[in-house]
Short mmCIF file of C-alpha atoms in Angstrom, two decimals:
data_model
loop_
_atom_site.label_atom_id
_atom_site.label_comp_id
_atom_site.label_asym_id
_atom_site.label_seq_id
_atom_site.Cartn_x
_atom_site.Cartn_y
_atom_site.Cartn_z
CA MET A 1 15.44 0.06 -10.67
CA ALA A 2 17.97 1.62 -8.47
CA TRP A 3 17.15 5.46 -7.33
CA THR A 4 20.13 5.48 -4.49
CA ALA A 5 22.69 2.84 -3.20
CA THR A 6 20.61 1.61 -0.66
CA ALA A 7 17.05 1.70 -1.85
CA THR A 8 15.84 -0.84 -5.12
CA LEU A 9 12.46 -0.42 -6.50
CA CYS A 10 10.68 -3.40 -8.42
CA CYS A 11 7.20 -1.23 -8.23
CA ARG A 12 5.63 -4.44 -10.15
CA LEU A 13 1.53 -3.24 -10.58
CA VAL A 14 0.57 -6.82 -9.24
CA ARG A 15 -2.07 -7.34 -12.43
CA LEU A 16 -3.67 -8.78 -9.96
CA PRO A 17 -5.26 -10.91 -10.90
CA SER A 18 -5.32 10.14 14.52
CA ALA A 19 -7.24 11.95 16.61
CA ARG A 20 -10.38 13.22 14.73
CA ARG A 21 -9.68 16.38 14.07
CA PRO A 22 -11.52 18.63 12.30
CA PRO A 23 -11.40 18.09 8.27
CA PRO A 24 -9.20 20.90 6.92
CA PRO A 25 -11.38 23.88 5.28
CA ARG A 26 -11.38 24.16 1.51
CA ALA A 27 -10.58 26.45 -0.19
CA PRO A 28 -12.73 28.49 -1.36
CA VAL A 29 -11.44 29.17 -4.56
CA ARG A 30 -11.55 26.16 -6.99
CA CYS A 31 -13.13 23.20 -6.03
CA ALA A 32 -11.63 19.66 -3.88
CA ALA A 33 -11.54 18.08 -7.41
CA ALA A 34 -9.86 20.74 -9.61
CA GLN A 35 -7.12 20.83 -6.87
CA SER A 36 -6.10 17.63 -5.83
CA PRO A 37 -4.08 17.02 -9.43
CA ASP A 38 -2.39 19.71 -8.32
CA ALA A 39 -2.19 18.73 -5.39
CA VAL A 40 -0.50 15.58 -6.41
CA ASP A 41 2.06 16.88 -8.95
CA ARG A 42 3.51 19.12 -6.09
CA GLU A 43 4.01 16.68 -3.13
CA TYR A 44 5.56 14.23 -5.98
CA ALA A 45 7.65 17.20 -7.61
CA ASP A 46 10.70 16.35 -6.72
CA LEU A 47 10.29 12.70 -8.63
CA ASN A 48 10.03 14.45 -12.02
CA LEU A 49 7.42 11.58 -13.52
CA ARG A 50 5.97 13.29 -16.19
CA PRO A 51 8.09 12.25 -19.05
CA LEU A 52 6.36 8.61 -18.23
CA TYR A 53 3.05 10.08 -19.29
CA PRO A 54 4.05 11.68 -22.56
CA ASN A 55 0.62 10.41 -24.57
CA ARG A 56 -1.98 10.62 -21.62
CA GLY A 57 -2.13 14.38 -20.74
CA HIS A 58 -0.54 16.08 -17.25
CA HIS A 59 -2.52 13.26 -15.05
CA LEU A 60 -3.37 9.58 -15.49
CA ARG A 61 -6.66 8.49 -15.19
CA ILE A 62 -7.16 4.83 -14.18
CA ARG A 63 -10.23 2.43 -13.80
CA GLN A 64 -11.46 2.77 -10.02
CA HIS A 65 -12.68 -0.81 -9.40
CA VAL A 66 -11.58 -4.48 -10.72
CA ASN A 67 -13.40 -7.70 -9.46
CA PRO A 68 -11.09 -9.75 -8.36
CA LEU A 69 -12.82 -12.76 -8.37
CA SER A 70 -13.04 -13.08 -11.89
CA SER A 71 -11.10 -16.00 -13.81
CA SER A 72 -8.59 -13.46 -15.22
CA PHE A 73 -7.23 -12.78 -12.16
CA SER A 74 -7.54 -16.11 -10.61
CA GLU A 75 -4.15 -17.91 -11.37
CA PRO A 76 -1.52 -16.86 -9.07
CA THR A 77 1.70 -14.51 -10.87
CA GLU A 78 4.70 -16.69 -10.97
CA PRO A 79 7.49 -14.82 -8.54
CA PRO A 80 10.27 -12.57 -11.03
CA GLU A 81 13.87 -13.85 -11.07
CA TRP A 82 14.93 -11.85 -7.72
CA LYS A 83 18.33 -11.39 -8.51
CA GLU A 84 17.55 -10.18 -12.24
CA VAL A 85 15.18 -7.59 -10.60
CA PHE A 86 16.58 -6.22 -7.42
CA GLU A 87 20.91 -5.32 -7.12
CA ASP A 88 20.65 -6.97 -3.60
CA PRO A 89 17.69 -9.96 -3.15
CA LEU A 90 18.98 -10.16 0.48
CA LEU A 91 18.07 -6.32 1.46
CA PRO A 92 14.58 -6.28 3.72
CA LEU A 93 11.66 -6.17 1.43
CA MET A 94 8.86 -3.52 1.88
CA VAL A 95 5.46 -4.93 -0.48
CA ASP A 96 2.53 -2.17 -0.99
CA ILE A 97 -0.22 -4.12 -1.78
CA GLY A 98 -2.64 -1.76 -4.24
CA CYS A 99 0.39 0.58 -4.99
CA GLY A 100 -1.92 2.40 -7.71
CA SER A 101 0.50 4.68 -10.31
CA GLY A 102 3.92 3.83 -7.76
CA ARG A 103 4.69 6.95 -7.61
CA PHE A 104 4.17 6.78 -3.84
CA LEU A 105 6.96 3.78 -3.55
CA ILE A 106 9.32 5.23 -6.15
CA TRP A 107 9.30 8.08 -3.83
CA LEU A 108 10.10 6.09 -0.77
CA ALA A 109 12.37 4.55 -2.85
CA LYS A 110 14.27 7.73 -3.71
CA ASN A 111 14.07 9.00 -0.24
CA SER A 112 14.41 6.31 2.56
CA GLY A 113 17.22 6.14 4.43
CA GLU A 114 15.93 2.68 4.31
CA LYS A 115 18.11 -0.22 2.70
CA ARG A 116 15.68 -2.34 1.68
CA ASN A 117 14.01 -3.05 -1.74
CA TYR A 118 10.28 -1.96 -2.44
CA LEU A 119 7.61 -3.95 -4.48
CA GLY A 120 4.37 -2.51 -5.29
CA LEU A 121 1.63 -5.09 -6.30
CA GLU A 122 -1.32 -3.85 -8.18
CA ILE A 123 -4.02 -5.36 -9.67
CA ARG A 124 -5.05 -2.69 -12.04
CA GLN A 125 -2.61 -2.39 -15.17
CA LYS A 126 -1.26 1.53 -15.76
CA LEU A 127 2.21 1.95 -16.66
CA ASN A 128 5.07 0.36 -18.72
CA ILE A 129 7.50 0.74 -16.42
CA TYR A 130 8.16 -2.41 -15.15
CA PHE A 131 5.47 -3.28 -13.02
CA LEU A 132 4.31 -6.58 -11.99
CA PHE A 133 0.49 -7.77 -12.80
CA ALA A 134 -0.80 -10.31 -10.35
CA ASN A 135 -3.35 -10.64 -8.10
CA ALA A 136 -2.26 -9.87 -4.19
CA THR A 137 -5.15 -12.13 -3.07
CA VAL A 138 -4.15 -14.72 -4.99
CA SER A 139 0.35 -14.22 -5.53
CA PHE A 140 1.13 -13.28 -2.48
CA GLU A 141 2.16 -16.41 -0.94
CA ARG A 142 4.02 -17.41 -4.08
CA ILE A 143 5.69 -13.91 -4.86
CA VAL A 144 7.34 -13.15 -0.91
CA SER A 145 7.78 -16.68 -0.10
CA SER A 146 10.47 -16.70 -2.82
CA TYR A 147 11.84 -14.09 -2.11
CA PRO A 148 15.27 -14.29 -0.25
CA GLY A 149 16.11 -11.58 2.00
CA PRO A 150 13.66 -10.63 4.34
CA LEU A 151 9.69 -9.24 3.95
CA SER A 152 10.02 -5.55 6.66
CA LEU A 153 7.18 -4.03 6.19
CA VAL A 154 3.91 -4.36 3.74
CA SER A 155 1.50 -1.71 3.57
CA ILE A 156 -2.12 -1.96 2.51
CA LEU A 157 -2.78 1.97 1.32
CA CYS A 158 -6.98 2.81 0.72
CA PRO A 159 -8.07 0.02 -1.13
CA ASP A 160 -10.88 -0.57 -3.12
CA PRO A 161 -14.00 -0.84 -0.96
CA HIS A 162 -16.75 -2.31 -2.39
CA PHE A 163 -19.04 -0.57 -0.56
CA LYS A 164 -22.08 -3.46 -1.13
CA LYS A 165 -21.90 -6.09 1.15
CA ARG A 166 -22.47 -8.67 -1.63
CA HIS A 167 -19.20 -7.41 -2.29
CA HIS A 168 -17.07 -7.67 0.22
CA LYS A 169 -15.68 -10.79 -0.43
CA ARG A 170 -13.87 -8.60 -3.29
CA ARG A 171 -11.64 -6.42 -0.77
CA VAL A 172 -8.36 -7.24 -0.51
CA LEU A 173 -7.68 -8.10 2.52
CA GLN A 174 -9.21 -11.57 2.96
CA PRO A 175 -8.02 -14.16 5.67
CA PRO A 176 -6.16 -16.09 3.38
CA LEU A 177 -3.93 -12.88 2.31
CA VAL A 178 -3.75 -12.06 6.47
CA ASP A 179 -2.30 -15.34 7.25
CA SER A 180 0.35 -15.10 4.41
CA ILE A 181 1.75 -11.43 5.67
CA VAL A 182 1.99 -13.02 9.76
CA LYS A 183 3.20 -15.78 8.58
CA ASN A 184 6.05 -14.52 5.64
CA LEU A 185 7.01 -10.75 7.50
CA SER A 186 10.14 -10.76 9.58
CA LEU A 187 10.04 -10.54 13.16
CA GLY A 188 10.14 -6.81 14.18
CA GLY A 189 8.95 -6.23 10.49
CA ARG A 190 5.86 -3.87 10.16
CA VAL A 191 2.50 -3.97 9.00
CA LEU A 192 0.81 -0.26 8.04
CA ILE A 193 -3.00 -0.68 6.53
CA GLN A 194 -5.01 2.92 6.48
CA SER A 195 -8.34 3.99 4.57
CA ASP A 196 -10.35 6.81 4.35
CA VAL A 197 -13.32 5.08 4.63
CA LEU A 198 -14.01 4.57 8.23
CA GLU A 199 -15.83 0.76 7.75
CA VAL A 200 -12.91 -0.60 5.49
CA ALA A 201 -9.87 0.55 7.83
CA ALA A 202 -12.35 -0.96 11.07
CA ASP A 203 -12.28 -4.03 8.70
CA MET A 204 -8.81 -4.40 8.11
CA ARG A 205 -7.93 -3.49 12.15
CA GLU A 206 -10.59 -6.21 13.12
CA ARG A 207 -8.28 -9.15 11.18
CA PHE A 208 -4.79 -7.87 12.35
CA ASP A 209 -6.31 -7.30 15.99
CA GLY A 210 -7.33 -10.98 15.65
CA TYR A 211 -3.10 -11.86 15.94
CA SER A 212 -2.31 -10.33 19.41
CA ARG A 213 -0.84 -12.62 19.88
CA VAL A 214 2.02 -11.72 16.85
CA PHE A 215 1.10 -8.37 16.69
CA GLU A 216 1.64 -5.49 18.69
CA HIS A 217 0.47 -1.69 17.90
CA VAL A 218 3.33 0.22 17.71
CA ASP A 219 2.21 3.08 19.56
CA GLY A 220 3.20 0.39 22.16
CA VAL A 221 6.60 -0.15 21.11
CA ASP A 222 7.78 3.62 19.37
CA LYS A 223 6.62 6.23 22.16
CA ALA A 224 7.16 8.69 19.06
CA LEU A 225 3.86 7.19 17.22
CA GLN A 226 0.87 8.41 18.93
CA CYS A 227 -2.65 7.13 18.39
CA ASP A 228 -6.01 9.23 19.23
CA ASN A 229 -8.74 8.02 22.30
CA GLU A 230 -9.67 5.06 19.38
CA GLY A 231 -6.81 3.54 18.41
CA TRP A 232 -5.99 5.25 15.24
CA LEU A 233 -2.55 6.80 14.23
CA LEU A 234 -2.82 10.13 14.62
CA ASP A 235 -0.05 11.31 11.71
CA ASN A 236 1.41 9.37 8.35
CA PRO A 237 4.33 7.19 9.20
CA MET A 238 6.07 7.10 5.91
CA GLY A 239 6.72 10.71 5.35
CA ILE A 240 4.77 11.15 2.24
CA ARG A 241 0.88 11.30 1.25
CA THR A 242 -0.35 8.55 -1.48
CA GLU A 243 -2.36 9.98 -4.05
CA ARG A 244 -5.46 8.41 -3.00
CA GLU A 245 -4.48 10.20 0.41
CA ILE A 246 -4.11 13.31 -0.99
CA HIS A 247 -7.41 13.74 -3.01
CA ALA A 248 -9.57 12.35 0.42
CA GLU A 249 -7.64 15.66 2.43
CA LEU A 250 -8.80 17.91 -0.01
CA GLU A 251 -12.24 16.88 -0.02
CA GLY A 252 -12.40 16.63 3.92
CA ALA A 253 -12.05 13.20 4.51
CA THR A 254 -10.55 11.79 7.85
CA ILE A 255 -7.33 8.80 7.20
CA TYR A 256 -7.75 6.11 9.56
CA ARG A 257 -4.54 4.05 10.04
CA ARG A 258 -3.17 1.79 11.91
CA MET A 259 0.82 0.37 12.48
CA TYR A 260 1.46 -3.11 13.72
CA GLN A 261 4.73 -4.57 14.85
CA LYS A 262 6.01 -7.98 14.67
CA THR A 263 6.76 -8.82 17.67
CA ARG A 264 6.43 -12.77 18.43
CA ASP A 265 6.84 -15.32 16.05
CA VAL A 266 4.22 -18.16 15.83
CA TYR A 267 4.81 -20.09 12.97
CA HIS A 268 8.48 -21.31 14.51
#
């Protein structure tokens, strides 16, 4: 699905299987829950995606949680035929793990000036818009290692928190996935993590901070990206907010972000 001459989208829902700024004031007229859908529509208005949901009403509702350890998600998803998916499969690839409805990636593919391809992985099945259904935890390595071009950007944005301690093993960012990202990311490539749940953001941060021989936080290599005193990015570096990000900020939540750049390749 080509949106521009320089950006191609394979937004496949992989059915796998900041300075601490005070929260913005809430509007007095309508509650945040009522405002959220309208705010998402405004943010993504230029995509004109309503025709994709003709029988689902104004907004797409999705199941909030699935169990990635279920047997139905245990088999790795086979990678696609990349030449059939992308016009130029040698372009750098961005992978968004947990891409939700895919609107975030569609916006990037249409508006980003970067010359790259886009792949979205999502464990919840949603739309018939050429999404890849897979379980990123078990499928990322097989899918990404088969891609003929470089992996330049991986994003994990507001993943399922799985709050209960006994369910932490269900969180998407487990050691094998981190290892695969580290191994497959090209030199100079970046990883963006974010969550509106501090515990989840800190857990993801700890995993990537453990690869200090490979990664440097971007504020050390790009002075335009600044952090608060605790090392969280002050601003969203992508130019567009995800749907969850919009909802969370309307509810007064803080978004915790880290972005890493691969500065050394320990696998070679």
